[in-house]
PDB file of C-alpha atoms in Angstrom:
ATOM      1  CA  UNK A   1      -1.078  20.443  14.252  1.00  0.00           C
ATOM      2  CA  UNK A   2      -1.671  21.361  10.917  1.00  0.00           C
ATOM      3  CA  UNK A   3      -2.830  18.725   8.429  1.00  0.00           C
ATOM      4  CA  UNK A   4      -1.599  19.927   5.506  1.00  0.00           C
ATOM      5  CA  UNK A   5       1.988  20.751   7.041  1.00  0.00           C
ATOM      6  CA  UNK A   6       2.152  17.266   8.111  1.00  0.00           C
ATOM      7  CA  UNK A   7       1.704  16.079   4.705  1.00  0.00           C
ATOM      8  CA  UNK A   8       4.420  18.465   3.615  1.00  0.00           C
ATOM      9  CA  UNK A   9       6.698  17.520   6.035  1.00  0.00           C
ATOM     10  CA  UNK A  10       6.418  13.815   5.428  1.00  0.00           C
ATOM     11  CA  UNK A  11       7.453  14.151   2.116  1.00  0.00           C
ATOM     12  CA  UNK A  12      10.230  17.048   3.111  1.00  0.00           C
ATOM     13  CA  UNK A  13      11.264  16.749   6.893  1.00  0.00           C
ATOM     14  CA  UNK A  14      10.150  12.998   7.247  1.00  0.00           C
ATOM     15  CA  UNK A  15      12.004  12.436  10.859  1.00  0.00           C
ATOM     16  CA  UNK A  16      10.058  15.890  11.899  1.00  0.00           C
ATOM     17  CA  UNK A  17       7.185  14.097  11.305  1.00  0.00           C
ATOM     18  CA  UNK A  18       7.379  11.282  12.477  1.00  0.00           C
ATOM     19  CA  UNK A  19       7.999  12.910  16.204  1.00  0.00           C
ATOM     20  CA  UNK A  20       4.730  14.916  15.364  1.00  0.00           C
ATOM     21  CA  UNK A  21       3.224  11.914  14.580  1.00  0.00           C
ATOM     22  CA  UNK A  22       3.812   9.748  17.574  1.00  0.00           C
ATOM     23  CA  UNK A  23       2.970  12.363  19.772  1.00  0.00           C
ATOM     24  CA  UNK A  24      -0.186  13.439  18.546  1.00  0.00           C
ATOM     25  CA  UNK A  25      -1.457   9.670  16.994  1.00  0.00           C
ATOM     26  CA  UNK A  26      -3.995  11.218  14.768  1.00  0.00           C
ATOM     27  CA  UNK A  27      -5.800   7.764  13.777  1.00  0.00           C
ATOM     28  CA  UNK A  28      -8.358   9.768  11.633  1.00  0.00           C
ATOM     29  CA  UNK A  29      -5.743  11.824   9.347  1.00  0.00           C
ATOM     30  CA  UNK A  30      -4.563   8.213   9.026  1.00  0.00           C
ATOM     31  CA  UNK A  31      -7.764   6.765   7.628  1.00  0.00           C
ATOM     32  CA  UNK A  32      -8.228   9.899   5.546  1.00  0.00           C
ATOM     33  CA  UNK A  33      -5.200   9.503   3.886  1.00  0.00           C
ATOM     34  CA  UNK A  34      -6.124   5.387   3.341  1.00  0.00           C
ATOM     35  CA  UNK A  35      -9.303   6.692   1.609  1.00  0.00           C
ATOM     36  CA  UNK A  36      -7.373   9.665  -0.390  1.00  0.00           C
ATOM     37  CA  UNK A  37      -5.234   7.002  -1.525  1.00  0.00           C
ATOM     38  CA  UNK A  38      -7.445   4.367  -1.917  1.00  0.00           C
ATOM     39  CA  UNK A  39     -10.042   6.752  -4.026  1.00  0.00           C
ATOM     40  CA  UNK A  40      -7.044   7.794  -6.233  1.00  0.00           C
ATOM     41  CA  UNK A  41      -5.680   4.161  -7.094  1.00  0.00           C
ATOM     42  CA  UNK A  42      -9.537   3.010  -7.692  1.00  0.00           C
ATOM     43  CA  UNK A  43      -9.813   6.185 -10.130  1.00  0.00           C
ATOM     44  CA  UNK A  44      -6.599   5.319 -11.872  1.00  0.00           C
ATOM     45  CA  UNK A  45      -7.265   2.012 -12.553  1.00  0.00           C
ATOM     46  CA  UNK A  46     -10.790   3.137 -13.841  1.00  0.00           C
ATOM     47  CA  UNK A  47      -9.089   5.668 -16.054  1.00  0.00           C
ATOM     48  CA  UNK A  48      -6.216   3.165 -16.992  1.00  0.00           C
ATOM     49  CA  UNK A  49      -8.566   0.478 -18.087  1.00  0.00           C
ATOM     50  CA  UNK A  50      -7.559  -1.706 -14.943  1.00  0.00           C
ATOM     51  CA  UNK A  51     -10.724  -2.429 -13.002  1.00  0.00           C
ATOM     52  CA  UNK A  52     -10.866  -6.234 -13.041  1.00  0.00           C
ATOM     53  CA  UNK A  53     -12.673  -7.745 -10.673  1.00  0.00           C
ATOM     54  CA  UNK A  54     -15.008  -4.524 -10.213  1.00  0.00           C
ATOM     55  CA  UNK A  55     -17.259  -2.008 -11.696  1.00  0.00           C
ATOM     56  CA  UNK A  56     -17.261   1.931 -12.348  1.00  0.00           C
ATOM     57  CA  UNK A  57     -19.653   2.049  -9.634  1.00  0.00           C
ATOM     58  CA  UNK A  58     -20.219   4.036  -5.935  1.00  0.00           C
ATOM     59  CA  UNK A  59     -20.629   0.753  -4.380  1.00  0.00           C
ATOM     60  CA  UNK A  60     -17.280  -0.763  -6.117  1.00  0.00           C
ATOM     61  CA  UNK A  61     -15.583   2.464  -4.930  1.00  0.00           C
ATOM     62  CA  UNK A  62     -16.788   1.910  -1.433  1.00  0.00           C
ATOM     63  CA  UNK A  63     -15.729  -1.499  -1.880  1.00  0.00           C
ATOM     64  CA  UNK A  64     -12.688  -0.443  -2.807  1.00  0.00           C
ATOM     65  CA  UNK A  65     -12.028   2.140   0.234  1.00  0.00           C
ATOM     66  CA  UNK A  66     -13.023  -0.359   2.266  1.00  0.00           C
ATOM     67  CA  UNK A  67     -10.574  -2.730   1.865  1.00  0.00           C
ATOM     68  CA  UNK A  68      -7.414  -0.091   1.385  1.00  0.00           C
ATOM     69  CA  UNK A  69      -8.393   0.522   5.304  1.00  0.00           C
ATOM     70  CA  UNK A  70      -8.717  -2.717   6.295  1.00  0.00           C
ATOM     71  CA  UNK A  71      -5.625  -3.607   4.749  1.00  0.00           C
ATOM     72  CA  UNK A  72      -3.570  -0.566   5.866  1.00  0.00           C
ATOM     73  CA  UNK A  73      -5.195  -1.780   9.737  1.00  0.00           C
ATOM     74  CA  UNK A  74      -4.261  -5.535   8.724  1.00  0.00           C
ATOM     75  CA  UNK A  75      -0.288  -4.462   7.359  1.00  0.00           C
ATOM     76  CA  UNK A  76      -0.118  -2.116  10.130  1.00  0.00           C
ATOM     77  CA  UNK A  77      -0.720  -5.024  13.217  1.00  0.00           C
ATOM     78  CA  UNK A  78       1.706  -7.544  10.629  1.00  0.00           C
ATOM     79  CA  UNK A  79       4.622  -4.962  10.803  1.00  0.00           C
ATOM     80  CA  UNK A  80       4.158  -4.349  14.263  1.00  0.00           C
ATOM     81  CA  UNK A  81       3.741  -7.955  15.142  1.00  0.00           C
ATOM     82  CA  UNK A  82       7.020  -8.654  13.191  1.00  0.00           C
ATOM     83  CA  UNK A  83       9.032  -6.459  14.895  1.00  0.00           C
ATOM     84  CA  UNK A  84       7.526  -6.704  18.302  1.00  0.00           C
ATOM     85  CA  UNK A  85       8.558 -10.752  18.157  1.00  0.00           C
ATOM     86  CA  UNK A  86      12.215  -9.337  17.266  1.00  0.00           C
ATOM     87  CA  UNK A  87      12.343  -7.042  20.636  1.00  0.00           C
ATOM     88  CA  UNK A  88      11.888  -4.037  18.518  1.00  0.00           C
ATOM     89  CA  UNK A  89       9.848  -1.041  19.970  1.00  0.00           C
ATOM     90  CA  UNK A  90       7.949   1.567  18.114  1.00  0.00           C
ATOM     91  CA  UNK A  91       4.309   2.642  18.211  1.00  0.00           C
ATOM     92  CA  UNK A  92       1.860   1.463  16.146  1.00  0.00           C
ATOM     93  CA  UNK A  93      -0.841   3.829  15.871  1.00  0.00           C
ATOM     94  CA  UNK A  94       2.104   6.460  14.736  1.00  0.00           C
ATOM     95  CA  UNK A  95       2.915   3.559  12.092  1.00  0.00           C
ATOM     96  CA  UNK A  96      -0.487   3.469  11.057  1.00  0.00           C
ATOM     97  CA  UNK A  97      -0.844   7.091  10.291  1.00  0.00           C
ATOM     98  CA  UNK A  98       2.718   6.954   8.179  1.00  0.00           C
ATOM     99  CA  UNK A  99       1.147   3.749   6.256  1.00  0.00           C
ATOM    100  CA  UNK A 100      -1.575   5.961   5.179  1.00  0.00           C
ATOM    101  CA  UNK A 101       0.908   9.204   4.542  1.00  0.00           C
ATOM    102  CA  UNK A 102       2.593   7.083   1.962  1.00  0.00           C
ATOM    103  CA  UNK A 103      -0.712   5.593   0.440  1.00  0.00           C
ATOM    104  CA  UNK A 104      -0.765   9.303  -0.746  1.00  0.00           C
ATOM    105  CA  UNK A 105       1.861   8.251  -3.427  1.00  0.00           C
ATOM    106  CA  UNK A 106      -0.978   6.867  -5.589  1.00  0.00           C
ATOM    107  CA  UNK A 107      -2.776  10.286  -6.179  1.00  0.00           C
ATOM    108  CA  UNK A 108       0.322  10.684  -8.598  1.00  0.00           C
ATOM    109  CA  UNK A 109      -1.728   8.062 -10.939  1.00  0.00           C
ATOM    110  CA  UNK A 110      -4.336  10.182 -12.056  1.00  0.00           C
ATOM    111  CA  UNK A 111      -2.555  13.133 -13.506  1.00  0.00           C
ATOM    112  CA  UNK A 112       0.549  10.646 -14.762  1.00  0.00           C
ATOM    113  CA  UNK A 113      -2.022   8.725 -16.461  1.00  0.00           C
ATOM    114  CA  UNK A 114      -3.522  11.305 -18.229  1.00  0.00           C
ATOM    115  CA  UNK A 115       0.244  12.929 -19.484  1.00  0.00           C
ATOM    116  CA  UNK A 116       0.896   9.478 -20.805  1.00  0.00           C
ATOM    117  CA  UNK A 117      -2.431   9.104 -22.714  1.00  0.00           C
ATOM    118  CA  UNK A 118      -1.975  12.252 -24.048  1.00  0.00           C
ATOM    119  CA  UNK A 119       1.601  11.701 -25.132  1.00  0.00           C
ATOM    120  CA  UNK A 120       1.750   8.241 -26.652  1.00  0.00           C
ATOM    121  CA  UNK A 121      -2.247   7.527 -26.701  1.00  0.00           C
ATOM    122  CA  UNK A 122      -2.859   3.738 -27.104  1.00  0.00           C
ATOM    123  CA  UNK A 123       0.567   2.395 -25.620  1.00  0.00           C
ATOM    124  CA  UNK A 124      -0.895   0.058 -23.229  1.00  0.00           C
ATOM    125  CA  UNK A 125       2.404  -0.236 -21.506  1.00  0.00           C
ATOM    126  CA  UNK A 126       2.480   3.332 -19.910  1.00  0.00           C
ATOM    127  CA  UNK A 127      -0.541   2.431 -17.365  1.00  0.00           C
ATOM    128  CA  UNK A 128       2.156  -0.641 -16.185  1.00  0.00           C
ATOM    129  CA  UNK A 129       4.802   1.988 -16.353  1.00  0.00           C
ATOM    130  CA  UNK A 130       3.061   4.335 -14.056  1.00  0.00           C
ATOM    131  CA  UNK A 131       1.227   1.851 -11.401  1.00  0.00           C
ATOM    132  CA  UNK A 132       4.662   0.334 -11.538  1.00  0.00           C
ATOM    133  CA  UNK A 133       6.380   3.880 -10.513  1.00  0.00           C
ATOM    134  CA  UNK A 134       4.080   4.674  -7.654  1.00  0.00           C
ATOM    135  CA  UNK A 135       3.722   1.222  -6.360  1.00  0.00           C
ATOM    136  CA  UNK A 136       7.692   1.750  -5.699  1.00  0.00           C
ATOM    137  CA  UNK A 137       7.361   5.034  -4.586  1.00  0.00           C
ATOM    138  CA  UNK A 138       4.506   4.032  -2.206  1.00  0.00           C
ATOM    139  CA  UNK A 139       6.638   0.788  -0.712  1.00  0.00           C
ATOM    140  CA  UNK A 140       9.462   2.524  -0.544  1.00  0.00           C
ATOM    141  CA  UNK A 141       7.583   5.583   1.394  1.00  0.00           C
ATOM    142  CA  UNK A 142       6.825   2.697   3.683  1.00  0.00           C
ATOM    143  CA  UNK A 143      10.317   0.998   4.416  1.00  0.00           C
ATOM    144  CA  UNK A 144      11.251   5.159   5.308  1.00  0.00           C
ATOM    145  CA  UNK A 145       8.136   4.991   8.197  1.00  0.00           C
ATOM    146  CA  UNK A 146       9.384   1.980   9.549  1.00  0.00           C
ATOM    147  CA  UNK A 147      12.957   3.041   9.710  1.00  0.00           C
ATOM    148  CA  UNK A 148      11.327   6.294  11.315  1.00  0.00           C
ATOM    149  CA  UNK A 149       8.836   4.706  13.610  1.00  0.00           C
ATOM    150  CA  UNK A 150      11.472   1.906  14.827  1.00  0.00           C
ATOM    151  CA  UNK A 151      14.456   3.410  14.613  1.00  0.00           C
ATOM    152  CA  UNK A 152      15.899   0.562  12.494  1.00  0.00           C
ATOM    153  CA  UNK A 153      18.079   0.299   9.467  1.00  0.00           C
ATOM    154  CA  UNK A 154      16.906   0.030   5.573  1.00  0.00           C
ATOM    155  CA  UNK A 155      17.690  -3.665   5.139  1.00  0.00           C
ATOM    156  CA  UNK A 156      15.744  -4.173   8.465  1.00  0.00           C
ATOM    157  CA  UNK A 157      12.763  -2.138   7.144  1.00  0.00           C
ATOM    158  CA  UNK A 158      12.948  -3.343   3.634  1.00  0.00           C
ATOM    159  CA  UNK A 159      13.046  -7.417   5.132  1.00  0.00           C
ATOM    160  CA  UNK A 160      10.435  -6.846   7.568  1.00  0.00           C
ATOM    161  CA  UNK A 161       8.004  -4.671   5.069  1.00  0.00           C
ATOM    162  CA  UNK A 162       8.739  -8.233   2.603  1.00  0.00           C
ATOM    163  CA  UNK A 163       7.442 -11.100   5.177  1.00  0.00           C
ATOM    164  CA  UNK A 164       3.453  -9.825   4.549  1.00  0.00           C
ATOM    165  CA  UNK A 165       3.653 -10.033   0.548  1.00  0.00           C
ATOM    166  CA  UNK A 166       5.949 -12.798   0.431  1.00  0.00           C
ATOM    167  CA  UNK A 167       3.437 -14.572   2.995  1.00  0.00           C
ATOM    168  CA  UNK A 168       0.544 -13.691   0.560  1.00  0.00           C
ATOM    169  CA  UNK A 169       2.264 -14.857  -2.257  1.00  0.00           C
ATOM    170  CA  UNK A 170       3.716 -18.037  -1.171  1.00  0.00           C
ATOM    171  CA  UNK A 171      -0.015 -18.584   0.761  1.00  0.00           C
ATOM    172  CA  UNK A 172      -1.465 -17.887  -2.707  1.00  0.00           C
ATOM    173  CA  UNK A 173       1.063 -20.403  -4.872  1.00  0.00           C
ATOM    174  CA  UNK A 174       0.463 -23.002  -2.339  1.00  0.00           C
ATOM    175  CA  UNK A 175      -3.133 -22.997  -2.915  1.00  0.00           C
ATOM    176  CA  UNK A 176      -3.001 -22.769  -6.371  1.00  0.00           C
ATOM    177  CA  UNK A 177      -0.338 -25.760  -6.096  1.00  0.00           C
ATOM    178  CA  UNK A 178      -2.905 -27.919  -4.238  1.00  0.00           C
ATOM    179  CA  UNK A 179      -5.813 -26.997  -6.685  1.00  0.00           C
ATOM    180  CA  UNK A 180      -3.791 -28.284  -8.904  1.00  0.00           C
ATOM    181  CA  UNK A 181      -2.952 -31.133  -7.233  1.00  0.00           C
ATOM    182  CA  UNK A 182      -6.748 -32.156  -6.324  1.00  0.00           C
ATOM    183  CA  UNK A 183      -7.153 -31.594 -10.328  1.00  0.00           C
ATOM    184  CA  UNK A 184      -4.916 -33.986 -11.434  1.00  0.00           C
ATOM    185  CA  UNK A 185      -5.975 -36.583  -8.728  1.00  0.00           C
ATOM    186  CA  UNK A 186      -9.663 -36.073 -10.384  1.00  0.00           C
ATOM    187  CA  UNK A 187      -8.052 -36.926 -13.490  1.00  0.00           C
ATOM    188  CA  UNK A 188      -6.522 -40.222 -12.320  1.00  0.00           C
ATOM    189  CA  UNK A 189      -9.534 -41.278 -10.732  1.00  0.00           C
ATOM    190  CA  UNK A 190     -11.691 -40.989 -13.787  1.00  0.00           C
ATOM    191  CA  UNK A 191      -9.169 -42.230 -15.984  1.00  0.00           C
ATOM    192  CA  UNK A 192      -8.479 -45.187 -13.739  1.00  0.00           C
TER     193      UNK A 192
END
């Protein structure tokens, strides 16, 4: 199997490859493609003024790649999980590999970036505009691999590829809630 026509055919012949995929299970294409991905979306963000918690560094970029994998492994068991509980069989090692197939989408940063600096230089809204763009492009890539890897329908794939950020989000509001709430009960016990 031919790397490079898998790619192609994931973007062109996406139900060809998904048979390929989950026949073959090529776990270290997968990871490649997490580290393609992730080294494209860390060099974006450097080049669209966006690294905020880390450095232009090898060891933030490694920090960086590090965690896309982990969390393409961690969103890869969650999916699976999910639709495991709901009697819903697919393969997730084939899943994992089409996770990292559409973490591709953010090597489209880079040269977008650089187009829209060199069209309308200092708009800082075309970085949003273009992390927005592939962000949608990569989740919806994603809802397309579970509807090909579980054989389900896009409102299925959509609702089930939702429960992990909508989990994260509501985990991080409800901490942020309580901090809050351990604030203001600071607050009445010095004032009282």
């Amino acid at each position: 199997m031919d790397r490079l026509s898998l790619v192609y055919d994931y973007f062109e012949d996406h139900v060809r490859a998904a048979a390929l995929i989950n026949e073959r299970r090529p776990l270290a294409f997968g990871i490649l493609c997490f580290l393609i991905g992730g080294l494209s979306l860390f060099m974006a963000r450097a080049l669209g003024q966006r690294l905020v918690f880390l450095s232009f560094s090898p060891g933030s970029c490694a920090l960086a790649l590090l965690w896309e994998v982990a969390c393409g492994f961690l969103l890869t068991a969650t999916l699976h999980l999910i639709l495991e509980m709901g009697r819903i069989k697919g393969n997730a090692a084939g899943l994992f590999v089409m996770l990292g197939l559409a973490d591709l989408s953010w090597a489209l940063c880079v040269p977008l970036l650089l187009v829209g600096q060199w069209l309308i230089p200092h708009a800082g809204w075309t970085a949003s505009a273009v992390f927005s763009l592939a962000g949608l492009l990569n989740l919806s890539l994603k809802a397309r691999s579970l509807q090909d890897n579980y054989h389900i329908g896009a409102g299925r794939a959509w609702l089930t590829l939702g429960l992990p950020y909508l989990a994260v989000l509501g985990a991080i509001l409800l901490s942020f809630a309580l901090a809050l709430l351990a604030l203001m009960l600071q607050l009445v016990k010095l004032l009282g």
